[in-house]
Amino acid sequence: MKVKLKEFESLLNKFRVQYSINEVEDFELKLSEIKWSKKEILGHLIDSAINNFQRFTEIQTFEKPYKIRTYNPDDLVKSNDYQNKNNQELLDLWMNLNLHILHIVKNQTNETLTYQLILPNGKLSDLQFLIEDYFDHLYHHLNQINQEWI
């Protein structure tokens, strides 16, 4: 977990120092109505951050095992209309959400990382799995937007 946390922190620091959303080629290009643009992928990552921020926080005080609620990514991307949002505002929102997630994750203990949860498929897991899964999901989608970010 410590390695994944360091990688995540390094990624966020890299964004703060080096990144400009205008450098991403074809950021707003939509190849079809049903495929997300790179900009909408960033919007999806915002939705993911919001949902996981809530999960990482609620598991601390809710009855355990904590039941993970699902959400529909396509519906959220559409209803939030990320394609028509200001690029810098999207990046700032994504960055600030993830800086707060970093803060939450850094404050976890060996005990809290073992808090039990029920995944949408009914399987039992723990908070550490959920955090690591969030990081993996994030890296996958950032790679779709821009290889240089990771």
Coordinates of C-alpha atoms in Angstrom, one line a residue:
M1 CA 0.0 0.0 0.0
K2 CA 2.8 2.4 0.8
V3 CA 4.2 2.0 -2.7
K4 CA 0.9 2.7 -4.3
L5 CA 0.4 5.7 -2.1
K6 CA 3.8 7.1 -3.1
E7 CA 3.0 6.6 -6.8
F8 CA -0.3 8.4 -6.4
E9 CA 1.3 11.3 -4.5
S10 CA 4.0 11.5 -7.2
L11 CA 1.4 11.6 -9.9
L12 CA -0.4 14.5 -8.3
N13 CA 2.8 16.4 -7.7
K14 CA 3.7 15.9 -11.4
F15 CA 0.4 17.4 -12.4
R16 CA 0.9 20.4 -10.3
V17 CA 4.3 21.1 -11.7
Q18 CA 4.2 20.1 -15.3
Y19 CA 0.7 19.8 -16.6
S20 CA -1.4 22.1 -18.8
I21 CA -4.7 20.7 -20.2
N22 CA -4.0 22.5 -23.5
E23 CA -1.1 20.2 -24.2
V24 CA -3.3 17.1 -24.6
E25 CA -3.9 16.4 -28.3
D26 CA -7.5 16.0 -29.3
F27 CA -8.7 16.6 -25.7
E28 CA -12.3 17.6 -26.8
L29 CA -12.5 15.4 -29.9
K30 CA -15.5 13.0 -29.9
L31 CA -15.1 10.1 -32.4
S32 CA -18.8 9.2 -31.9
E33 CA -21.8 10.0 -29.8
I34 CA -21.4 6.9 -27.7
K35 CA -17.6 7.2 -27.1
W36 CA -16.2 9.6 -24.5
S37 CA -13.7 12.3 -25.5
K38 CA -10.6 12.6 -23.5
K39 CA -12.3 15.5 -21.7
E40 CA -15.2 13.3 -20.8
I41 CA -12.8 10.6 -19.5
L42 CA -11.4 13.3 -17.2
G43 CA -15.0 14.0 -16.2
H44 CA -15.5 10.3 -15.5
L45 CA -12.4 10.4 -13.2
I46 CA -14.0 13.3 -11.4
D47 CA -17.2 11.2 -10.8
S48 CA -15.0 8.3 -9.7
A49 CA -13.1 10.6 -7.2
I50 CA -16.4 11.9 -5.8
N51 CA -17.9 8.5 -5.3
N52 CA -14.7 7.0 -3.8
F53 CA -14.1 10.0 -1.6
Q54 CA -17.6 9.3 -0.2
R55 CA -16.8 5.6 0.2
F56 CA -13.4 6.1 1.8
T57 CA -15.1 8.5 4.3
E58 CA -18.3 6.6 5.0
I59 CA -16.6 3.3 5.7
Q60 CA -15.0 5.0 8.7
T61 CA -18.3 5.4 10.6
F62 CA -20.9 3.3 8.8
E63 CA -22.0 -0.2 9.9
K64 CA -19.6 -2.9 8.6
P65 CA -19.4 -4.6 6.3
Y66 CA -19.9 -1.4 4.4
K67 CA -22.0 -1.9 1.2
I68 CA -20.6 -0.3 -1.9
R69 CA -23.3 1.5 -3.9
T70 CA -22.9 1.5 -7.7
Y71 CA -23.3 4.3 -10.1
N72 CA -23.8 4.5 -13.9
P73 CA -20.7 6.2 -15.3
D74 CA -22.3 7.0 -18.7
D75 CA -25.3 8.7 -17.1
L76 CA -23.0 10.8 -14.8
V77 CA -20.8 11.9 -17.7
K78 CA -23.8 12.9 -19.7
S79 CA -25.7 14.6 -16.9
N80 CA -22.6 16.6 -15.8
D81 CA -22.1 17.7 -19.4
Y82 CA -18.3 17.5 -19.0
Q83 CA -17.8 18.0 -22.8
N84 CA -19.0 21.6 -22.4
K85 CA -17.1 22.5 -19.2
N86 CA -14.1 24.8 -19.0
N87 CA -11.0 22.6 -19.3
Q88 CA -9.1 24.3 -16.5
E89 CA -12.0 24.1 -14.1
L90 CA -12.3 20.3 -14.8
L91 CA -8.6 19.8 -14.1
D92 CA -8.7 21.9 -10.9
L93 CA -11.7 20.0 -9.6
W94 CA -10.1 16.7 -10.4
M95 CA -6.8 17.8 -8.7
N96 CA -8.5 19.1 -5.6
L97 CA -10.6 16.0 -5.1
N98 CA -7.6 13.8 -5.5
L99 CA -5.5 15.9 -3.1
H100 CA -8.2 15.4 -0.5
I101 CA -8.4 11.6 -1.3
L102 CA -4.6 11.6 -0.8
H103 CA -5.1 13.2 2.6
I104 CA -7.8 10.6 3.5
V105 CA -5.7 7.7 2.4
K106 CA -2.6 8.9 4.3
N107 CA -4.6 8.9 7.5
Q108 CA -5.6 5.3 7.3
T109 CA -4.2 2.8 9.8
N110 CA -3.5 -0.9 9.5
E111 CA -6.8 -1.4 11.3
T112 CA -8.9 0.9 9.1
L113 CA -7.4 -0.6 5.9
T114 CA -9.0 -4.0 7.0
Y115 CA -12.5 -2.5 7.4
Q116 CA -14.8 -4.9 5.6
L117 CA -17.0 -4.0 2.7
I118 CA -19.3 -5.7 0.3
L119 CA -18.6 -5.2 -3.4
P120 CA -21.4 -4.7 -5.9
N121 CA -20.8 -8.4 -7.1
G122 CA -21.5 -9.5 -3.5
K123 CA -18.0 -10.4 -2.6
L124 CA -16.4 -9.4 0.7
S125 CA -13.3 -7.2 0.6
D126 CA -11.6 -4.4 2.5
L127 CA -10.8 -0.7 2.4
Q128 CA -7.2 -1.4 1.2
F129 CA -8.6 -3.2 -1.8
L130 CA -11.0 -0.4 -2.6
I131 CA -8.2 2.2 -2.4
E132 CA -5.8 0.2 -4.6
D133 CA -8.6 -0.4 -7.1
Y134 CA -9.3 3.3 -7.2
F135 CA -5.6 4.0 -8.0
D136 CA -5.6 1.3 -10.7
H137 CA -8.8 2.6 -12.3
L138 CA -7.3 6.2 -12.3
Y139 CA -4.1 5.1 -13.9
H140 CA -5.9 3.2 -16.6
H141 CA -8.0 6.2 -17.6
L142 CA -5.2 8.7 -17.4
N143 CA -3.3 6.4 -19.8
Q144 CA -6.2 6.7 -22.2
I145 CA -5.9 10.5 -22.1
N146 CA -2.2 11.0 -22.1
Q147 CA 0.6 8.4 -21.8
E148 CA 3.0 11.0 -20.4
W149 CA 0.9 11.6 -17.2
I150 CA 1.8 8.3 -15.7

